[in-house]
Tab-separated table of C-alpha atoms in Angstrom:
chain	number	residue	atom	x	y	z
A	150	UNK	CA	-4.357	-41.161	-7.384
A	151	UNK	CA	-6.760	-44.055	-7.137
A	152	UNK	CA	-9.610	-44.283	-9.590
A	153	UNK	CA	-12.505	-46.273	-8.225
A	154	UNK	CA	-15.710	-47.387	-9.918
A	155	UNK	CA	-18.308	-49.278	-7.909
A	156	UNK	CA	-21.328	-50.789	-9.595
A	157	UNK	CA	-24.631	-50.896	-7.711
A	158	UNK	CA	-25.352	-50.515	-3.996
A	159	UNK	CA	-23.658	-53.814	-3.201
A	160	UNK	CA	-20.874	-53.485	-5.758
A	161	UNK	CA	-17.231	-54.450	-5.310
A	162	UNK	CA	-15.106	-52.807	-2.667
A	163	UNK	CA	-12.691	-50.000	-3.307
A	164	UNK	CA	-9.058	-51.105	-3.512
A	165	UNK	CA	-7.732	-51.795	-0.042
A	166	UNK	CA	-11.117	-51.403	1.621
A	167	UNK	CA	-11.936	-53.873	4.360
A	168	UNK	CA	-15.124	-55.835	3.572
A	169	UNK	CA	-16.737	-54.662	6.832
A	170	UNK	CA	-15.875	-50.998	6.395
A	171	UNK	CA	-18.769	-48.674	5.637
A	172	UNK	CA	-18.433	-46.565	2.488
A	173	UNK	CA	-18.304	-42.790	2.857
A	174	UNK	CA	-18.133	-40.663	-0.273
A	175	UNK	CA	-17.109	-37.013	0.056
A	176	UNK	CA	-17.965	-34.670	-2.812
A	177	UNK	CA	-15.586	-31.727	-2.630
A	178	UNK	CA	-11.885	-31.599	-1.833
A	179	UNK	CA	-11.686	-28.065	-0.464
A	180	UNK	CA	-10.632	-27.015	3.016
A	181	UNK	CA	-13.631	-28.505	4.810
A	182	UNK	CA	-13.830	-31.728	2.801
A	183	UNK	CA	-10.101	-32.288	3.276
A	184	UNK	CA	-10.382	-31.638	7.012
A	185	UNK	CA	-13.220	-34.169	7.282
A	186	UNK	CA	-11.038	-36.779	5.584
A	187	UNK	CA	-8.112	-35.905	7.843
A	188	UNK	CA	-10.307	-36.250	10.955
A	189	UNK	CA	-11.658	-39.624	9.785
A	190	UNK	CA	-8.107	-40.859	9.206
A	191	UNK	CA	-7.133	-39.712	12.704
A	192	UNK	CA	-10.101	-41.469	14.334
A	193	UNK	CA	-9.892	-44.648	12.196
A	194	UNK	CA	-6.260	-44.831	11.011
A	195	UNK	CA	-6.453	-48.399	9.676
A	196	UNK	CA	-9.757	-47.944	7.884
A	197	UNK	CA	-11.368	-50.696	9.951
A	198	UNK	CA	-14.700	-48.939	10.404
A	199	UNK	CA	-15.044	-46.739	7.322
A	200	UNK	CA	-13.453	-46.240	3.938
A	201	UNK	CA	-13.578	-42.698	2.559
A	202	UNK	CA	-13.436	-41.820	-1.118
A	203	UNK	CA	-13.162	-38.094	-1.788
A	204	UNK	CA	-13.632	-36.590	-5.239
A	205	UNK	CA	-12.509	-33.097	-6.196
A	206	UNK	CA	-13.023	-31.246	-9.469
A	207	UNK	CA	-9.656	-29.477	-9.281
A	208	UNK	CA	-6.640	-31.342	-10.632
A	209	UNK	CA	-4.473	-30.546	-7.617
A	210	UNK	CA	-4.485	-31.566	-3.956
A	211	UNK	CA	-6.453	-29.587	-1.393
A	212	UNK	CA	-5.083	-26.224	-0.290
A	213	UNK	CA	-5.911	-23.434	2.131
A	214	UNK	CA	-8.185	-21.051	0.203
A	215	UNK	CA	-8.197	-18.561	3.082
A	216	UNK	CA	-4.559	-17.785	2.302
A	217	UNK	CA	-5.072	-17.061	-1.409
A	218	UNK	CA	-4.722	-13.331	-0.755
A	219	UNK	CA	-1.345	-14.189	0.776
A	220	UNK	CA	-0.371	-15.896	-2.487
A	221	UNK	CA	-1.351	-12.712	-4.317
A	222	UNK	CA	0.773	-10.702	-1.875
A	223	UNK	CA	3.749	-13.017	-2.337
A	224	UNK	CA	3.704	-14.092	1.330
A	225	UNK	CA	3.034	-17.712	0.330
A	226	UNK	CA	3.700	-19.944	-2.615
A	227	UNK	CA	1.028	-22.392	-3.786
A	228	UNK	CA	3.047	-25.262	-2.310
A	229	UNK	CA	3.089	-23.584	1.090
A	230	UNK	CA	-0.693	-23.534	1.348
A	231	UNK	CA	-1.185	-27.218	0.509
A	232	UNK	CA	-3.183	-29.225	3.039
A	233	UNK	CA	-2.047	-32.642	4.285
A	234	UNK	CA	-3.351	-35.753	2.519
A	235	UNK	CA	-3.743	-38.755	4.870
A	236	UNK	CA	-1.620	-41.678	3.766
A	237	UNK	CA	-3.832	-44.333	5.317
A	238	UNK	CA	-5.538	-47.458	3.940
A	239	UNK	CA	-8.971	-46.019	4.679
A	240	UNK	CA	-8.708	-43.051	2.316
A	241	UNK	CA	-8.847	-42.795	-1.488
A	242	UNK	CA	-8.568	-39.420	-3.261
A	243	UNK	CA	-9.653	-38.776	-6.826
A	244	UNK	CA	-8.599	-35.475	-8.348
A	245	UNK	CA	-9.943	-33.783	-11.459
A	246	UNK	CA	-13.294	-35.564	-11.168
A	247	UNK	CA	-16.609	-33.780	-10.581
A	248	UNK	CA	-19.973	-35.117	-9.459
A	249	UNK	CA	-22.790	-34.728	-11.986
A	250	UNK	CA	-25.794	-36.410	-10.355
A	251	UNK	CA	-26.944	-37.927	-7.079
A	252	UNK	CA	-29.373	-40.849	-6.783
A	253	UNK	CA	-30.421	-41.072	-3.136
A	254	UNK	CA	-32.572	-44.179	-3.675
A	255	UNK	CA	-29.625	-46.143	-5.090
A	256	UNK	CA	-27.120	-44.249	-2.923
A	257	UNK	CA	-25.036	-43.497	-5.965
A	258	UNK	CA	-23.019	-40.510	-7.168
A	259	UNK	CA	-22.416	-40.193	-10.913
A	260	UNK	CA	-19.105	-38.640	-11.973
A	261	UNK	CA	-18.123	-36.671	-15.053
A	262	UNK	CA	-15.628	-39.342	-16.200
A	263	UNK	CA	-18.467	-41.814	-16.760
A	264	UNK	CA	-17.957	-43.764	-13.527
A	265	UNK	CA	-19.974	-43.715	-10.347
A	266	UNK	CA	-19.562	-44.366	-6.635
A	267	UNK	CA	-21.977	-45.969	-4.218
A	268	UNK	CA	-22.101	-44.980	-0.583
A	269	UNK	CA	-23.423	-45.839	2.817
A	270	UNK	CA	-23.039	-42.194	3.835
A	271	UNK	CA	-22.519	-39.178	1.559
A	272	UNK	CA	-20.864	-35.927	2.623
A	273	UNK	CA	-21.445	-32.828	0.511
A	274	UNK	CA	-18.548	-30.388	0.902
A	275	UNK	CA	-19.066	-28.652	-2.426
A	276	UNK	CA	-18.303	-25.160	-1.106
A	277	UNK	CA	-19.337	-21.959	-2.846
A	278	UNK	CA	-18.477	-19.993	-5.956
A	279	UNK	CA	-18.075	-16.292	-6.625
A	280	UNK	CA	-21.217	-14.298	-7.385
A	281	UNK	CA	-20.669	-11.982	-10.336
A	282	UNK	CA	-23.119	-9.059	-10.153
A	283	UNK	CA	-25.247	-8.228	-13.220
A	284	UNK	CA	-23.097	-5.308	-14.330
A	285	UNK	CA	-22.294	-4.714	-17.991
A	286	UNK	CA	-18.901	-6.175	-18.828
A	287	UNK	CA	-18.419	-7.964	-15.491
A	288	UNK	CA	-19.864	-11.286	-16.604
A	289	UNK	CA	-20.511	-12.870	-19.992
A	290	UNK	CA	-23.933	-14.264	-21.002
A	291	UNK	CA	-22.780	-17.766	-20.009
A	292	UNK	CA	-22.053	-16.555	-16.477
A	293	UNK	CA	-18.277	-16.632	-16.876
A	294	UNK	CA	-16.241	-13.560	-15.903
A	295	UNK	CA	-15.800	-10.930	-18.600
A	296	UNK	CA	-12.544	-9.800	-20.167
A	297	UNK	CA	-10.051	-8.676	-17.532
A	298	UNK	CA	-12.342	-9.850	-14.696
A	299	UNK	CA	-11.542	-12.482	-12.109
A	300	UNK	CA	-12.721	-13.746	-8.733
A	301	UNK	CA	-10.356	-14.909	-5.987
A	302	UNK	CA	-11.720	-18.322	-4.999
A	303	UNK	CA	-9.031	-20.747	-6.186
A	304	UNK	CA	-5.438	-20.996	-7.363
A	305	UNK	CA	-6.513	-20.607	-10.988
A	306	UNK	CA	-7.989	-17.222	-10.038
A	307	UNK	CA	-4.671	-16.304	-8.386
A	308	UNK	CA	-2.756	-17.138	-11.533
A	309	UNK	CA	-5.185	-15.148	-13.673
A	310	UNK	CA	-5.014	-12.139	-11.373
A	311	UNK	CA	-1.225	-12.122	-11.141
A	312	UNK	CA	-1.019	-12.252	-14.930
A	313	UNK	CA	-3.314	-9.211	-15.179
A	314	UNK	CA	-2.016	-7.144	-12.254
A	315	UNK	CA	1.478	-6.129	-13.250
A	316	UNK	CA	3.530	-3.813	-10.993
A	317	UNK	CA	2.477	-0.222	-11.517
A	318	UNK	CA	-0.751	-1.180	-13.286
A	319	UNK	CA	-4.164	-0.023	-12.010
A	320	UNK	CA	-6.472	-2.678	-10.498
A	321	UNK	CA	-10.012	-2.293	-9.171
A	322	UNK	CA	-11.411	-4.499	-6.401
A	323	UNK	CA	-15.214	-4.690	-6.400
A	324	UNK	CA	-16.287	-5.461	-2.836
A	325	UNK	CA	-14.991	-3.949	0.397
A	326	UNK	CA	-15.459	-6.960	2.636
A	327	UNK	CA	-12.703	-9.005	4.245
A	328	UNK	CA	-11.637	-10.827	1.070
A	329	UNK	CA	-11.686	-7.642	-1.013
A	330	UNK	CA	-9.553	-5.735	1.481
A	331	UNK	CA	-7.089	-8.600	1.824
A	332	UNK	CA	-6.808	-8.829	-1.949
A	333	UNK	CA	-6.306	-5.063	-2.171
A	334	UNK	CA	-3.511	-5.166	0.411
A	335	UNK	CA	-1.810	-8.025	-1.410
A	336	UNK	CA	-2.025	-6.261	-4.764
A	337	UNK	CA	-0.673	-3.039	-3.288
A	338	UNK	CA	2.234	-5.024	-1.892
A	339	UNK	CA	2.883	-6.280	-5.418
A	340	UNK	CA	3.152	-2.697	-6.644
A	341	UNK	CA	-0.292	-2.342	-8.222
A	342	UNK	CA	-2.309	0.865	-7.991
A	343	UNK	CA	-5.471	-0.309	-6.286
A	344	UNK	CA	-8.991	1.102	-5.922
A	345	UNK	CA	-11.660	-0.558	-3.735
A	346	UNK	CA	-15.361	-0.038	-4.456
A	347	UNK	CA	-17.976	-0.887	-1.817
A	348	UNK	CA	-21.712	-0.354	-2.319
A	349	UNK	CA	-22.446	-0.233	1.432
A	350	UNK	CA	-22.006	2.969	3.460
A	351	UNK	CA	-18.653	1.706	4.736
A	352	UNK	CA	-16.157	-1.095	4.218
A	353	UNK	CA	-16.545	-4.331	6.210
A	354	UNK	CA	-20.140	-3.284	6.885
A	355	UNK	CA	-21.044	-6.612	8.478
A	356	UNK	CA	-18.100	-6.820	10.869
A	357	UNK	CA	-17.221	-3.300	12.079
A	358	UNK	CA	-18.930	-0.014	12.880
A	359	UNK	CA	-18.685	3.140	10.805
A	360	UNK	CA	-16.151	4.863	13.062
A	361	UNK	CA	-13.786	1.907	12.810
A	362	UNK	CA	-14.303	1.822	9.041
A	363	UNK	CA	-13.182	5.440	8.708
A	364	UNK	CA	-9.912	4.695	10.480
A	365	UNK	CA	-9.453	1.483	8.483
A	366	UNK	CA	-10.012	3.379	5.220
A	367	UNK	CA	-7.312	5.825	6.298
A	368	UNK	CA	-4.962	2.872	6.894
A	369	UNK	CA	-5.560	1.758	3.320
A	370	UNK	CA	-5.143	5.248	1.922
A	371	UNK	CA	-1.731	5.320	3.666
A	372	UNK	CA	-0.852	2.212	1.647
A	373	UNK	CA	-1.855	3.889	-1.602
A	374	UNK	CA	-5.223	2.111	-1.876
A	375	UNK	CA	-8.127	4.438	-2.679
A	376	UNK	CA	-11.394	3.458	-0.998
A	377	UNK	CA	-14.769	4.380	-2.525
A	378	UNK	CA	-17.642	3.492	-0.187
A	379	UNK	CA	-21.364	4.003	-0.863
A	380	UNK	CA	-20.669	3.784	-4.584
A	381	UNK	CA	-22.263	1.428	-7.104
A	382	UNK	CA	-20.508	0.133	-10.201
A	383	UNK	CA	-22.415	0.665	-13.427
A	384	UNK	CA	-20.103	-0.723	-16.137
A	385	UNK	CA	-16.746	-2.411	-16.661
A	386	UNK	CA	-14.877	-1.381	-19.791
A	387	UNK	CA	-11.987	-3.795	-20.534
A	388	UNK	CA	-8.722	-1.959	-20.954
A	389	UNK	CA	-10.191	1.203	-19.457
A	390	UNK	CA	-11.678	0.636	-16.033
A	391	UNK	CA	-14.803	0.636	-13.871
A	392	UNK	CA	-17.491	3.276	-14.381
A	393	UNK	CA	-19.227	4.309	-11.142
A	394	UNK	CA	-22.790	5.519	-10.640
A	395	UNK	CA	-21.566	9.103	-10.267
A	396	UNK	CA	-19.879	9.001	-13.685
A	397	UNK	CA	-16.307	8.653	-12.475
A	398	UNK	CA	-14.078	6.089	-14.156
A	399	UNK	CA	-11.613	4.220	-11.972
A	400	UNK	CA	-8.737	3.062	-14.200
A	401	UNK	CA	-8.134	-0.677	-14.215
A	402	UNK	CA	-6.330	-3.307	-16.233
A	403	UNK	CA	-8.038	-5.906	-14.044
A	404	UNK	CA	-11.235	-6.140	-11.989
A	405	UNK	CA	-11.261	-8.432	-8.945
A	406	UNK	CA	-14.804	-9.345	-7.901
A	407	UNK	CA	-15.228	-10.150	-4.201
A	408	UNK	CA	-18.870	-9.127	-3.914
A	409	UNK	CA	-20.324	-12.311	-2.453
A	410	UNK	CA	-20.662	-16.032	-3.062
A	411	UNK	CA	-23.302	-18.619	-3.869
A	412	UNK	CA	-23.347	-22.068	-2.322
A	413	UNK	CA	-22.887	-24.980	-4.727
A	414	UNK	CA	-26.214	-26.623	-3.938
A	415	UNK	CA	-27.276	-27.840	-7.387
A	416	UNK	CA	-26.335	-31.497	-6.801
A	417	UNK	CA	-28.488	-31.660	-3.671
A	418	UNK	CA	-31.349	-29.635	-5.135
A	419	UNK	CA	-31.654	-31.802	-8.245
A	420	UNK	CA	-31.705	-34.894	-6.013
A	421	UNK	CA	-34.714	-33.563	-4.120
A	422	UNK	CA	-32.835	-32.625	-0.948
A	423	UNK	CA	-34.151	-29.533	0.831
A	424	UNK	CA	-32.196	-26.357	0.120
A	425	UNK	CA	-32.544	-22.611	0.572
A	426	UNK	CA	-29.412	-20.484	0.255
A	427	UNK	CA	-27.520	-23.628	1.210
A	428	UNK	CA	-28.237	-27.295	1.823
A	429	UNK	CA	-30.360	-27.391	4.985
A	430	UNK	CA	-28.775	-29.362	7.850
A	431	UNK	CA	-29.616	-30.019	11.491
A	432	UNK	CA	-27.343	-30.222	14.547
A	433	UNK	CA	-26.182	-33.647	13.348
A	434	UNK	CA	-25.256	-32.068	9.978
A	435	UNK	CA	-27.758	-34.370	8.260
A	436	UNK	CA	-29.899	-33.143	5.367
A	437	UNK	CA	-33.517	-34.032	4.634
A	438	UNK	CA	-32.059	-37.399	3.545
A	439	UNK	CA	-30.550	-38.936	6.680
A	440	UNK	CA	-27.781	-40.657	4.681
A	441	UNK	CA	-26.649	-37.385	3.112
A	442	UNK	CA	-24.749	-34.765	5.098
A	443	UNK	CA	-23.456	-31.292	4.264
A	444	UNK	CA	-20.629	-29.242	5.767
A	445	UNK	CA	-18.851	-25.982	5.010
A	446	UNK	CA	-19.947	-23.209	2.680
A	447	UNK	CA	-22.615	-25.303	0.950
A	448	UNK	CA	-24.371	-26.107	4.259
A	449	UNK	CA	-27.063	-23.963	5.907
A	450	UNK	CA	-27.335	-24.510	9.666
A	451	UNK	CA	-29.639	-22.422	11.907
A	452	UNK	CA	-26.579	-21.371	13.903
A	453	UNK	CA	-24.688	-20.129	10.840
A	454	UNK	CA	-21.081	-20.784	9.949
A	455	UNK	CA	-21.001	-20.594	6.143
A	456	UNK	CA	-18.127	-18.553	4.763
A	457	UNK	CA	-15.878	-19.075	7.792
A	458	UNK	CA	-13.126	-21.639	8.133
A	459	UNK	CA	-13.410	-22.302	11.860
A	460	UNK	CA	-17.097	-23.354	11.849
A	461	UNK	CA	-16.478	-25.452	8.731
A	462	UNK	CA	-13.678	-27.309	10.467
A	463	UNK	CA	-15.835	-27.732	13.570
A	464	UNK	CA	-18.527	-29.274	11.362
A	465	UNK	CA	-15.957	-31.591	9.784
A	466	UNK	CA	-14.797	-32.743	13.212
A	467	UNK	CA	-18.327	-33.312	14.497
A	468	UNK	CA	-19.379	-35.285	11.434
A	469	UNK	CA	-16.210	-37.383	11.401
A	470	UNK	CA	-16.797	-38.270	15.052
A	471	UNK	CA	-20.371	-39.287	14.292
A	472	UNK	CA	-19.768	-41.316	11.129
A	473	UNK	CA	-16.767	-43.205	12.509
A	474	UNK	CA	-18.643	-44.014	15.708
A	475	UNK	CA	-16.016	-42.254	17.825
A	476	UNK	CA	-18.664	-39.923	19.276
A	477	UNK	CA	-22.150	-40.698	17.914
A	478	UNK	CA	-23.638	-38.053	20.194
A	479	UNK	CA	-21.531	-35.219	18.743
A	480	UNK	CA	-23.465	-32.155	17.606
A	481	UNK	CA	-22.704	-28.873	15.894
A	482	UNK	CA	-24.019	-26.015	18.028
A	483	UNK	CA	-23.505	-23.124	15.625
A	484	UNK	CA	-20.870	-20.448	15.067
A	485	UNK	CA	-19.483	-17.603	17.150
A	486	UNK	CA	-17.812	-15.723	14.304
A	487	UNK	CA	-14.572	-13.846	14.843
A	488	UNK	CA	-13.022	-11.911	11.975
A	489	UNK	CA	-9.340	-11.162	11.592
A	490	UNK	CA	-8.270	-9.030	8.661
A	491	UNK	CA	-5.107	-10.580	7.220
A	492	UNK	CA	-3.425	-7.499	5.755
A	493	UNK	CA	0.246	-6.820	6.328
A	494	UNK	CA	0.741	-3.894	8.693
A	495	UNK	CA	-2.916	-3.790	9.790
A	496	UNK	CA	-4.095	-5.536	12.975
A	497	UNK	CA	-7.904	-5.808	12.979
A	498	UNK	CA	-10.078	-8.197	14.978
A	499	UNK	CA	-13.868	-7.969	15.266
A	500	UNK	CA	-16.572	-10.163	16.744
A	501	UNK	CA	-20.057	-10.134	18.215
A	502	UNK	CA	-22.359	-7.117	18.505
A	503	UNK	CA	-20.697	-3.915	17.291
A	504	UNK	CA	-23.216	-2.016	15.145
A	505	UNK	CA	-25.135	0.809	16.819
A	506	UNK	CA	-28.501	-0.690	15.853
A	507	UNK	CA	-27.520	-3.944	17.620
A	508	UNK	CA	-26.612	-2.282	20.915
A	509	UNK	CA	-29.635	-1.854	23.151
A	510	UNK	CA	-29.801	0.270	26.319
A	511	UNK	CA	-28.595	-2.658	28.430
A	512	UNK	CA	-25.281	-2.817	26.571
A	513	UNK	CA	-22.361	-0.774	27.901
A	514	UNK	CA	-19.673	0.377	25.482
A	515	UNK	CA	-16.118	1.611	25.886
A	516	UNK	CA	-14.580	3.321	22.846
A	517	UNK	CA	-11.038	4.502	22.147
A	518	UNK	CA	-10.587	6.446	18.909
A	519	UNK	CA	-7.148	7.542	17.720
A	520	UNK	CA	-7.434	8.385	14.004
A	521	UNK	CA	-3.995	10.028	13.920
A	522	UNK	CA	-2.394	6.837	15.234
A	523	UNK	CA	-4.670	4.740	13.013
A	524	UNK	CA	-6.104	2.980	16.076
A	525	UNK	CA	-9.664	2.304	17.176
A	526	UNK	CA	-11.209	0.088	19.818
A	527	UNK	CA	-14.780	-0.577	20.841
A	528	UNK	CA	-15.878	-2.970	23.573
A	529	UNK	CA	-19.519	-3.960	24.148
A	530	UNK	CA	-20.456	-5.489	27.505
A	531	UNK	CA	-23.783	-6.829	28.740
A	532	UNK	CA	-24.303	-8.257	32.233
A	533	UNK	CA	-20.528	-8.173	32.809
A	534	UNK	CA	-19.868	-10.346	29.739
A	535	UNK	CA	-18.178	-9.384	26.464
A	536	UNK	CA	-20.772	-9.414	23.686
A	537	UNK	CA	-18.745	-7.704	20.964
A	538	UNK	CA	-15.603	-5.797	20.074
A	539	UNK	CA	-13.763	-4.046	17.258
A	540	UNK	CA	-10.008	-3.740	17.752
A	541	UNK	CA	-7.881	-1.970	15.158
A	542	UNK	CA	-4.255	-1.579	16.211
A	543	UNK	CA	-4.742	-3.209	19.619
A	544	UNK	CA	-3.420	-6.783	19.152
A	545	UNK	CA	-2.883	-7.490	22.865
A	546	UNK	CA	-6.443	-6.480	23.709
A	547	UNK	CA	-7.709	-8.604	20.812
A	548	UNK	CA	-6.175	-11.727	22.346
A	549	UNK	CA	-7.603	-11.171	25.833
A	550	UNK	CA	-11.038	-9.969	24.740
A	551	UNK	CA	-11.563	-12.803	22.281
A	552	UNK	CA	-10.837	-15.247	25.098
A	553	UNK	CA	-13.378	-13.524	27.356
A	554	UNK	CA	-15.878	-13.674	24.499
A	555	UNK	CA	-15.256	-17.391	23.913
A	556	UNK	CA	-15.373	-18.422	27.577
A	557	UNK	CA	-18.077	-16.044	28.826
A	558	UNK	CA	-15.885	-15.109	31.788
A	559	UNK	CA	-16.697	-11.905	33.735
A	560	UNK	CA	-15.145	-8.669	32.488
A	561	UNK	CA	-12.648	-6.972	34.855
A	562	UNK	CA	-13.766	-3.678	36.367
A	563	UNK	CA	-11.051	-1.628	34.631
A	564	UNK	CA	-12.486	-1.907	31.164
A	565	UNK	CA	-10.504	0.941	29.677
A	566	UNK	CA	-7.258	-0.840	30.579
A	567	UNK	CA	-8.678	-4.032	29.097
A	568	UNK	CA	-9.508	-2.310	25.798
A	569	UNK	CA	-6.004	-0.873	25.620
A	570	UNK	CA	-4.426	-4.269	26.254
A	571	UNK	CA	-2.987	-3.179	29.607
A	572	UNK	CA	-2.654	-5.704	32.462
A	573	UNK	CA	-5.151	-5.469	35.296
A	574	UNK	CA	-4.948	-7.188	38.661
A	575	UNK	CA	-8.461	-8.578	38.326
A	576	UNK	CA	-7.732	-9.925	34.868
A	577	UNK	CA	-4.603	-11.664	36.128
A	578	UNK	CA	-6.556	-13.231	39.002
A	579	UNK	CA	-9.314	-14.370	36.660
A	580	UNK	CA	-6.776	-15.803	34.224
A	581	UNK	CA	-5.319	-18.029	36.929
A	582	UNK	CA	-8.439	-20.175	37.001
A	583	UNK	CA	-9.550	-19.690	33.422
A	584	UNK	CA	-9.312	-22.093	30.521
A	585	UNK	CA	-6.033	-21.919	28.542
A	586	UNK	CA	-5.986	-18.988	26.156
A	587	UNK	CA	-6.574	-19.905	22.530
A	588	UNK	CA	-3.747	-18.835	20.237
A	589	UNK	CA	-5.073	-20.415	17.035
A	590	UNK	CA	-8.841	-20.056	17.104
A	591	UNK	CA	-9.351	-21.811	13.754
A	592	UNK	CA	-7.900	-25.044	15.136
A	593	UNK	CA	-8.677	-24.524	18.847
A	594	UNK	CA	-4.966	-24.571	19.763
A	595	UNK	CA	-4.206	-23.106	23.186
A	596	UNK	CA	-1.043	-21.575	24.558
A	597	UNK	CA	-0.647	-24.721	26.656
A	598	UNK	CA	-0.750	-26.852	23.492
A	599	UNK	CA	2.034	-24.807	21.923
A	600	UNK	CA	4.128	-24.871	25.083
A	601	UNK	CA	3.725	-28.644	25.237
A	602	UNK	CA	4.780	-28.971	21.597
A	603	UNK	CA	7.859	-26.880	22.414
A	604	UNK	CA	8.668	-29.174	25.360
A	605	UNK	CA	8.298	-32.125	22.973
A	606	UNK	CA	10.958	-30.670	20.706
A	607	UNK	CA	9.146	-28.330	18.302
A	608	UNK	CA	11.404	-25.316	17.872
A	609	UNK	CA	10.173	-23.682	14.654
A	610	UNK	CA	6.828	-22.412	13.446
A	611	UNK	CA	6.706	-25.213	10.896
A	612	UNK	CA	7.183	-27.892	13.547
A	613	UNK	CA	4.621	-26.225	15.799
A	614	UNK	CA	2.177	-26.260	12.858
A	615	UNK	CA	2.875	-29.931	12.175
A	616	UNK	CA	2.208	-30.938	15.769
A	617	UNK	CA	-0.711	-28.659	16.627
A	618	UNK	CA	-2.119	-27.241	13.326
A	619	UNK	CA	-1.585	-23.715	14.674
A	620	UNK	CA	-1.084	-21.126	11.860
A	621	UNK	CA	-2.619	-23.451	9.238
A	622	UNK	CA	-6.080	-21.836	9.278
A	623	UNK	CA	-6.594	-18.164	8.501
A	624	UNK	CA	-2.966	-17.332	9.277
A	625	UNK	CA	-3.986	-14.658	11.781
A	626	UNK	CA	-2.090	-16.291	14.643
A	627	UNK	CA	1.339	-16.384	12.944
A	628	UNK	CA	2.517	-13.305	14.845
A	629	UNK	CA	1.336	-14.747	18.179
A	630	UNK	CA	3.024	-18.107	17.586
A	631	UNK	CA	6.249	-16.353	16.616
A	632	UNK	CA	6.088	-14.294	19.806
A	633	UNK	CA	5.527	-17.390	21.950
A	634	UNK	CA	8.445	-19.172	20.307
A	635	UNK	CA	10.700	-16.170	20.837
A	636	UNK	CA	9.695	-16.037	24.502
A	637	UNK	CA	10.409	-19.729	24.949
A	638	UNK	CA	13.774	-19.476	23.212
A	639	UNK	CA	12.616	-21.176	19.996
A	640	UNK	CA	13.633	-20.146	16.524
A	641	UNK	CA	11.462	-18.156	14.166
A	642	UNK	CA	11.200	-19.686	10.739
A	643	UNK	CA	12.017	-17.668	7.665
A	644	UNK	CA	9.288	-19.310	5.602
A	645	UNK	CA	5.537	-18.817	6.155
A	646	UNK	CA	3.415	-21.809	7.005
A	647	UNK	CA	0.421	-22.749	4.885
């Protein structure tokens, strides 16, 4: 770890920095900040154009926060979700150091160890923190979680939760969104007795429709997880459980809060940079101060993207291309969110327009509902283009429909076969001239990329990940990569990739 202190806007260079290299300071060493640094190192491997100094408040290297529920489930170890750290002369990493103040006039960032850094360009990748609702017992007066309460935003939260959630013990998850359901599945896999409480009419209210939510709730009930939708928590009693608005008490030794996040925007706000829910950025990812940029969960772009790993990594790539000069014209165009629920034994993909109130008369829908088989599919089509889908238990259809959604290609006439994941002649003809199918959407890795890596000697999932980054995002493509390797005669690894 290099500790760097630069005095004044024209202060001495960081160790190893070329005199002509421009200084980029990155505040935040999470998934998006680390990806920005990795992209800069790839575009400027010798540090000839820029020198990047990244500071992170955590005392450990960057890791994949999306896979924290997998750590809870025991599918990954903390070491397996570590992110690569570029070993290049143009990168310095400082761990266990937080930023306390930003002076945009002097282009200086003050740090909590008494030092400061000056910059030519500043990148805010400060992420977000858990929002603890104002419920008695859930949070202390100082804003910290109450006794027996934890979030699931970092490895420290994982350690706290695993210490509280012993096998056979009751645990309550407050929040029935993606993170809450993934945490619930992981805890159930650990042997905990889990209850999920969601204040909306149904779980995953933002991503799926009510019919899909009913089938998904049944899937969780099959796993021993009780789901309580349209219920509001009124009080947490440590050692007892969570009291609901109808008077019921759900037993719990631990309460996991996954009921939303707040962007870490204080540094920018106190420096006079424009903020709302996040730090406001344009298509160039610049803030109201042209020398300050924001990416990831702390950024607010008109096209969205906060809270999702793929848009954050796209922002990191765009900004790295701009600040290194590799592609000064690069722009971030906004997000096309796709959600995959990462819960063992449950295959759920959702994207686009799926709620009834979103579907106007011009939108055609095809629905397959099989509650007994715990399967549900809904396809929304407008002007022969996919505009949305929910696919629970239809993994083959999820792959083909997400590609049609990404590319905007025409939908084959046999839409029922498409929803069921069955081959159609028209689909096969269209595929012949289509762009390569994406296997890892987080990292934009196509089937062709994986096949090329295999031809170049990659025979395991780990080696595929090293060459292409596939499986290192949300982890939702692990099954697909394994299937491709098996079809090509490659070996399937016994260890998960982080």
